[in-house]
XYZ file of N, CA, C and O in Angstrom:
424
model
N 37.146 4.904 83.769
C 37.562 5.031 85.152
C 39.079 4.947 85.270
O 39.867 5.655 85.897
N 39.308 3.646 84.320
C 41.271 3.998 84.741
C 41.716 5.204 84.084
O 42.841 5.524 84.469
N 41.124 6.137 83.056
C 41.530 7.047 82.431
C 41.845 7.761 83.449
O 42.999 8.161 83.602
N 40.429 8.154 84.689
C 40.159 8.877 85.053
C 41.506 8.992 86.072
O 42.149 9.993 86.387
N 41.678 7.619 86.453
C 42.861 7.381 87.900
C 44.053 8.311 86.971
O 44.558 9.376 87.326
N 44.276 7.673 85.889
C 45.752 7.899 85.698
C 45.912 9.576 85.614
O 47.061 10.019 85.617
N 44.644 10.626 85.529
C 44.777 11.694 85.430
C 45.463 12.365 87.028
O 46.054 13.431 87.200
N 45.182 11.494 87.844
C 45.335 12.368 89.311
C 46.289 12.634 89.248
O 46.562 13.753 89.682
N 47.326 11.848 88.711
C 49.077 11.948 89.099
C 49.220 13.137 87.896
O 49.963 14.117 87.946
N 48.835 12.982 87.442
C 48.737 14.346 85.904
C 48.809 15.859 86.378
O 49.687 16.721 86.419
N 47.028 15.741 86.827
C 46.908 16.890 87.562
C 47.473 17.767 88.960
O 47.504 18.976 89.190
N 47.931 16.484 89.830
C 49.097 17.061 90.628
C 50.221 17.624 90.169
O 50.739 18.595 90.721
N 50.717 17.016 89.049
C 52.013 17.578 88.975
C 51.599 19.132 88.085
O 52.337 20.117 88.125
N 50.456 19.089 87.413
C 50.010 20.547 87.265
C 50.093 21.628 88.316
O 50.647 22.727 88.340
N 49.320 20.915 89.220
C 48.809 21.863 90.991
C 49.967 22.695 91.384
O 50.086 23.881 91.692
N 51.196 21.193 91.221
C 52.288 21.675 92.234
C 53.276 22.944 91.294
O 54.063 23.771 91.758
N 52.841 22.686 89.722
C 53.737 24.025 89.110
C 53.136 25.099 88.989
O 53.750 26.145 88.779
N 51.704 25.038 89.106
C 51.084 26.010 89.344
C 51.176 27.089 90.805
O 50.993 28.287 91.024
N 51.582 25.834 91.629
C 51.477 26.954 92.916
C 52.774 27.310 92.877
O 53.030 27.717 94.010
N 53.679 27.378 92.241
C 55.120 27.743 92.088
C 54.634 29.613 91.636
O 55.084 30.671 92.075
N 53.829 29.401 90.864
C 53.787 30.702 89.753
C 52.544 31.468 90.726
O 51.808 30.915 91.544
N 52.589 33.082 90.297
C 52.268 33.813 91.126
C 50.870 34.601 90.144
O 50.588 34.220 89.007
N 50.262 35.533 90.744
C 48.992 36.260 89.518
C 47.860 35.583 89.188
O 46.768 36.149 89.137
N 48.053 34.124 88.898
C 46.957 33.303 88.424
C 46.415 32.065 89.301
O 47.204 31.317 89.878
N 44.661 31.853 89.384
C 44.623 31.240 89.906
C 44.474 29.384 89.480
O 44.018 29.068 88.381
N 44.762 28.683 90.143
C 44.417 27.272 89.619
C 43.123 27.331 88.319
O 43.228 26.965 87.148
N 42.004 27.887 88.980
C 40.781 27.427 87.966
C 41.173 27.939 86.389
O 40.879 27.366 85.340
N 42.073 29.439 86.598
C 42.748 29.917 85.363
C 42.714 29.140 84.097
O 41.961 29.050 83.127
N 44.164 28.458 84.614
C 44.738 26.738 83.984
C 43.149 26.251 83.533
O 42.513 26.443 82.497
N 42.891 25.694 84.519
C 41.959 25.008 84.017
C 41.151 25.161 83.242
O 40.799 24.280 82.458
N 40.620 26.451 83.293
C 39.289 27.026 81.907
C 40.321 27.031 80.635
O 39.665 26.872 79.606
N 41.580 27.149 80.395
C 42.695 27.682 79.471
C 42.926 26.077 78.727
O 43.087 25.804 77.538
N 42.867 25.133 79.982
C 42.916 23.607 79.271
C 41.852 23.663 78.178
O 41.725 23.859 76.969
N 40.892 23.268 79.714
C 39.642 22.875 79.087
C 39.208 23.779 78.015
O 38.272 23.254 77.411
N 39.585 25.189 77.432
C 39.345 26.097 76.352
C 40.111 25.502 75.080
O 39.561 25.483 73.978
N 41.499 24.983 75.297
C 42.049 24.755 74.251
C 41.554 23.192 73.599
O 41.610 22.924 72.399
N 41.224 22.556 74.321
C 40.523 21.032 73.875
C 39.393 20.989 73.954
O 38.944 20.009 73.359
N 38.555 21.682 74.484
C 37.403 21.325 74.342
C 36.296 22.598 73.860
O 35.070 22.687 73.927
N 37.015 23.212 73.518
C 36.621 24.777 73.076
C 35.778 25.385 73.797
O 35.180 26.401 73.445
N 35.613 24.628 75.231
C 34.512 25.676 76.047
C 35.243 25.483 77.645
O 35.866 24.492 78.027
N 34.996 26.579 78.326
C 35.522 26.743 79.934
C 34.565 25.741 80.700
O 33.592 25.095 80.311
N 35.169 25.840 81.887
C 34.342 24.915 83.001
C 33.341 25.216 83.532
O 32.905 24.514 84.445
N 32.611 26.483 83.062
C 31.466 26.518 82.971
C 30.103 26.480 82.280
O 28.965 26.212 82.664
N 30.579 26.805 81.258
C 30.198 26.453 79.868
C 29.640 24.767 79.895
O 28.502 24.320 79.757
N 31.252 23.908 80.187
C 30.770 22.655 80.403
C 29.807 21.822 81.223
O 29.093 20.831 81.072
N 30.259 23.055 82.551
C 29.032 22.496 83.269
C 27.569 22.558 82.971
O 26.675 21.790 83.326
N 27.520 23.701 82.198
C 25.717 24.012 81.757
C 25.261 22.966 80.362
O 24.103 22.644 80.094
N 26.581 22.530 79.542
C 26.071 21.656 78.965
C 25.854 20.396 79.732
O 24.715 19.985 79.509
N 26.471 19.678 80.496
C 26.071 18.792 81.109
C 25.450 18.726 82.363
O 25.515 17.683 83.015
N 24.622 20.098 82.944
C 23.667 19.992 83.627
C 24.051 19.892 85.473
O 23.215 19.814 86.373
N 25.630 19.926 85.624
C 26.057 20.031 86.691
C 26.011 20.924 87.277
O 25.742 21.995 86.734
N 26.301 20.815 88.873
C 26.862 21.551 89.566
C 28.581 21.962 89.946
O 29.480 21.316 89.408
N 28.789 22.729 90.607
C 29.558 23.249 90.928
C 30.822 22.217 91.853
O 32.051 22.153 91.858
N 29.788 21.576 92.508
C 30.204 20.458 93.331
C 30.302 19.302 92.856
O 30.350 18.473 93.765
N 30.363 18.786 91.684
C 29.819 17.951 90.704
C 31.366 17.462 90.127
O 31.759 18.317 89.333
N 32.197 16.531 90.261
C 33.437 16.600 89.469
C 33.239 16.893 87.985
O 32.885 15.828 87.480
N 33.292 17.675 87.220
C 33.288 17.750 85.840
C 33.962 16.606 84.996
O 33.320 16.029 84.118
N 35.361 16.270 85.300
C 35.737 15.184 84.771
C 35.034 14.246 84.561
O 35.006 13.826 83.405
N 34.274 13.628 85.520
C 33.424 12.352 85.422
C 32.820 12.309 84.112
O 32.645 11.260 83.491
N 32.409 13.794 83.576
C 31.391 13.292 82.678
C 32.269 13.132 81.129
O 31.630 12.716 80.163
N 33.807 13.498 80.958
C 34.030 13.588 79.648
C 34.811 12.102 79.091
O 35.355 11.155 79.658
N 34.674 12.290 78.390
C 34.722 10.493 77.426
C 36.286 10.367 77.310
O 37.020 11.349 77.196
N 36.708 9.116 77.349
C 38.150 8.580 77.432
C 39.337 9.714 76.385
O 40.486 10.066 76.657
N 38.694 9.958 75.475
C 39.571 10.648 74.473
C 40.050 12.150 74.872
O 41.043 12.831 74.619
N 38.681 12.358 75.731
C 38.833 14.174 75.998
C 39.675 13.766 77.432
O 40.730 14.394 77.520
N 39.465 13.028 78.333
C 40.535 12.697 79.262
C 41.874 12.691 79.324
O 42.682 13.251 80.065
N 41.991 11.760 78.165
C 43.590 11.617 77.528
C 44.042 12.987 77.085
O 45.101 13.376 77.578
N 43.221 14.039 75.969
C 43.258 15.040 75.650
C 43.524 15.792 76.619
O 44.707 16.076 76.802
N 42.618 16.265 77.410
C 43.159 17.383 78.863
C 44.155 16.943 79.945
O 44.396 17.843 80.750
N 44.805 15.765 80.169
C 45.975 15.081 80.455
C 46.999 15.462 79.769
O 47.813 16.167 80.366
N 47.186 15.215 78.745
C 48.060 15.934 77.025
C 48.539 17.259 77.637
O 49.668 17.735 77.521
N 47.692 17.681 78.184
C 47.725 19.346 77.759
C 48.056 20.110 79.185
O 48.616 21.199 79.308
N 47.564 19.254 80.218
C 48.329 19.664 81.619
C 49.692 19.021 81.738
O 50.456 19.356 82.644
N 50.055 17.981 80.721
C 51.091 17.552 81.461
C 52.447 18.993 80.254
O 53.375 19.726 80.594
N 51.934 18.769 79.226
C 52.420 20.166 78.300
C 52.674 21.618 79.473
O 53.713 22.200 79.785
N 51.113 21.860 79.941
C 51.433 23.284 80.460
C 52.366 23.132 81.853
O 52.818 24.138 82.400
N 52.616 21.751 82.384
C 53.273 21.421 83.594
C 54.978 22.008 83.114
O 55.958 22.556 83.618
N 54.543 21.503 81.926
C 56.305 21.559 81.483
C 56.827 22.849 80.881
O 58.001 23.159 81.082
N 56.051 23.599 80.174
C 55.676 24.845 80.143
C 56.255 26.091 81.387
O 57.143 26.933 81.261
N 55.555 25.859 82.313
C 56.089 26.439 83.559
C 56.958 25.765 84.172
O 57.366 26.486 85.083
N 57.562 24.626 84.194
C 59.001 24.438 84.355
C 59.909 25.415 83.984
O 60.784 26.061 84.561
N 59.379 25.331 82.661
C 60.886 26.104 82.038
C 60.673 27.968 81.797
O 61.374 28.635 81.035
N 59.750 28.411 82.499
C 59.822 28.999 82.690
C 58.477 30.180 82.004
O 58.465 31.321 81.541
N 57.977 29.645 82.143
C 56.763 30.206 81.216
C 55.926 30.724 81.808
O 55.143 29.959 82.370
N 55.671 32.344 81.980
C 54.338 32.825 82.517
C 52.958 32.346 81.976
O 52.805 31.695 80.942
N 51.845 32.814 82.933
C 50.305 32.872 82.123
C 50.103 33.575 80.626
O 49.020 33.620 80.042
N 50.846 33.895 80.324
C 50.661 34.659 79.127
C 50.679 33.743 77.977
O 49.877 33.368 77.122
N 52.458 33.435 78.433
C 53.244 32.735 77.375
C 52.694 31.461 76.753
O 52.649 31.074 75.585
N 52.115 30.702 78.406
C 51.426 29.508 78.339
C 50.257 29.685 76.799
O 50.347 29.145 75.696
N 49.280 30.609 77.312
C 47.964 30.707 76.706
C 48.696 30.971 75.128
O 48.327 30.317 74.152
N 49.406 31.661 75.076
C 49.618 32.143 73.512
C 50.189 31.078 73.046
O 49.924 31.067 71.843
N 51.163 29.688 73.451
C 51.856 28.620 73.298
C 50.558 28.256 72.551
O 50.402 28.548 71.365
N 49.411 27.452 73.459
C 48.265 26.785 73.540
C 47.720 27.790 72.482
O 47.769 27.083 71.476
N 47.268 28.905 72.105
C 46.540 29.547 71.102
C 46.912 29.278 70.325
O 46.033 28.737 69.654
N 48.258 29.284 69.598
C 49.176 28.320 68.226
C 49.216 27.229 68.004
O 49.711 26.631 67.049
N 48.560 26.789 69.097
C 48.146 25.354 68.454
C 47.376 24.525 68.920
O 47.524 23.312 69.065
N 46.190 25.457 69.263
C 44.952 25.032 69.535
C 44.559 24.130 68.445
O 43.770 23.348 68.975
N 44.715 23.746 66.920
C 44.043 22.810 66.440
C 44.870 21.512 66.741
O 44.474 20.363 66.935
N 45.855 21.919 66.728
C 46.747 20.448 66.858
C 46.519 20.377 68.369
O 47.575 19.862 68.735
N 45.763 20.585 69.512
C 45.626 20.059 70.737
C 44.099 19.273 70.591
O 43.662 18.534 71.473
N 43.466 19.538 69.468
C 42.371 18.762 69.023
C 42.318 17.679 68.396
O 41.421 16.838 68.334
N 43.563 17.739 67.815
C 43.198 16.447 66.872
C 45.054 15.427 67.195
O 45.266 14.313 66.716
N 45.668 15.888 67.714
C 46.726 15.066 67.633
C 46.388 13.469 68.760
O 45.606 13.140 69.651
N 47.438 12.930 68.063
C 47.079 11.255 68.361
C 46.855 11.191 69.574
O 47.489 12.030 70.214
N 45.957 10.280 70.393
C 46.160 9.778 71.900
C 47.119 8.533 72.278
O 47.323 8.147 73.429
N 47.563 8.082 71.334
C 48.482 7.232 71.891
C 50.064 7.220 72.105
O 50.605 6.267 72.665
C-alpha cells in the first residue's frame, strides 16, 4: 500500500509530461511501461488477473513490479523533458528492455 501511495506523485508527474506532448494517448505510455517491465500491456494484464476495466490494475501487482513501473515512468517523465518523442521514448525502452527487468529496486 505505501508502494502504492508513493506511485501517485510518480504518475502525475508522468500525466503532466505527457499532456505536454501531442499524437499519443496517455494509455499509450502506459501499455509501453507496463510492456517494457512486465512484458505484457494493460490488457493482457487485466485478463491475467481477471479484472475489469474499472478495476485499478495497480492494486494487483507486487511491491517489486510497483517500484519497477515507477522506475520507468519516472525515466519516460524525464525522457520527454528533454525532449523525446513517442518514438524515441519506445526505442530508448526497447534497448533496454532487459535491464528495465532486472535492475536494482533500491
Amino acid at each position: 500500500m505505501k508502494e502504492r501511495e508513493r506511485g501517485i506523485a510518480i504518475r502525475q508527474a508522468l500525466t503532466e509530461a505527457i499532456q505536454r506532448m501531442h499524437g499519443h494517448a496517455y494509455s499509450t505510455y502506459t501499455n509501453l511501461v507496463y510492456q517494457s517491465v512486465l512484458g505484457k500491456d494493460a490488457k493482457h494484464l487485466r485478463e491475467e488477473y481477471g479484472i475489469s476495466k474499472k478495476q485499478e490494475l495497480r492494486d494487483y501487482f507486487c511491491e517489486e513490479e510497483l517500484q519497477r513501473v515507477q522506475k520507468t515512468e519516472l525515466l519516460i517523465s524525464g525522457l520527454i523533458v528533454y525532449g523525446f518523442q513517442y518514438n524515441g521514448v519506445k526505442q530508448f525502452l526497447s534497448e533496454r528492455k532487459q535491464s528495465l527487468c532486472q535492475y536494482p529496486l533500491s
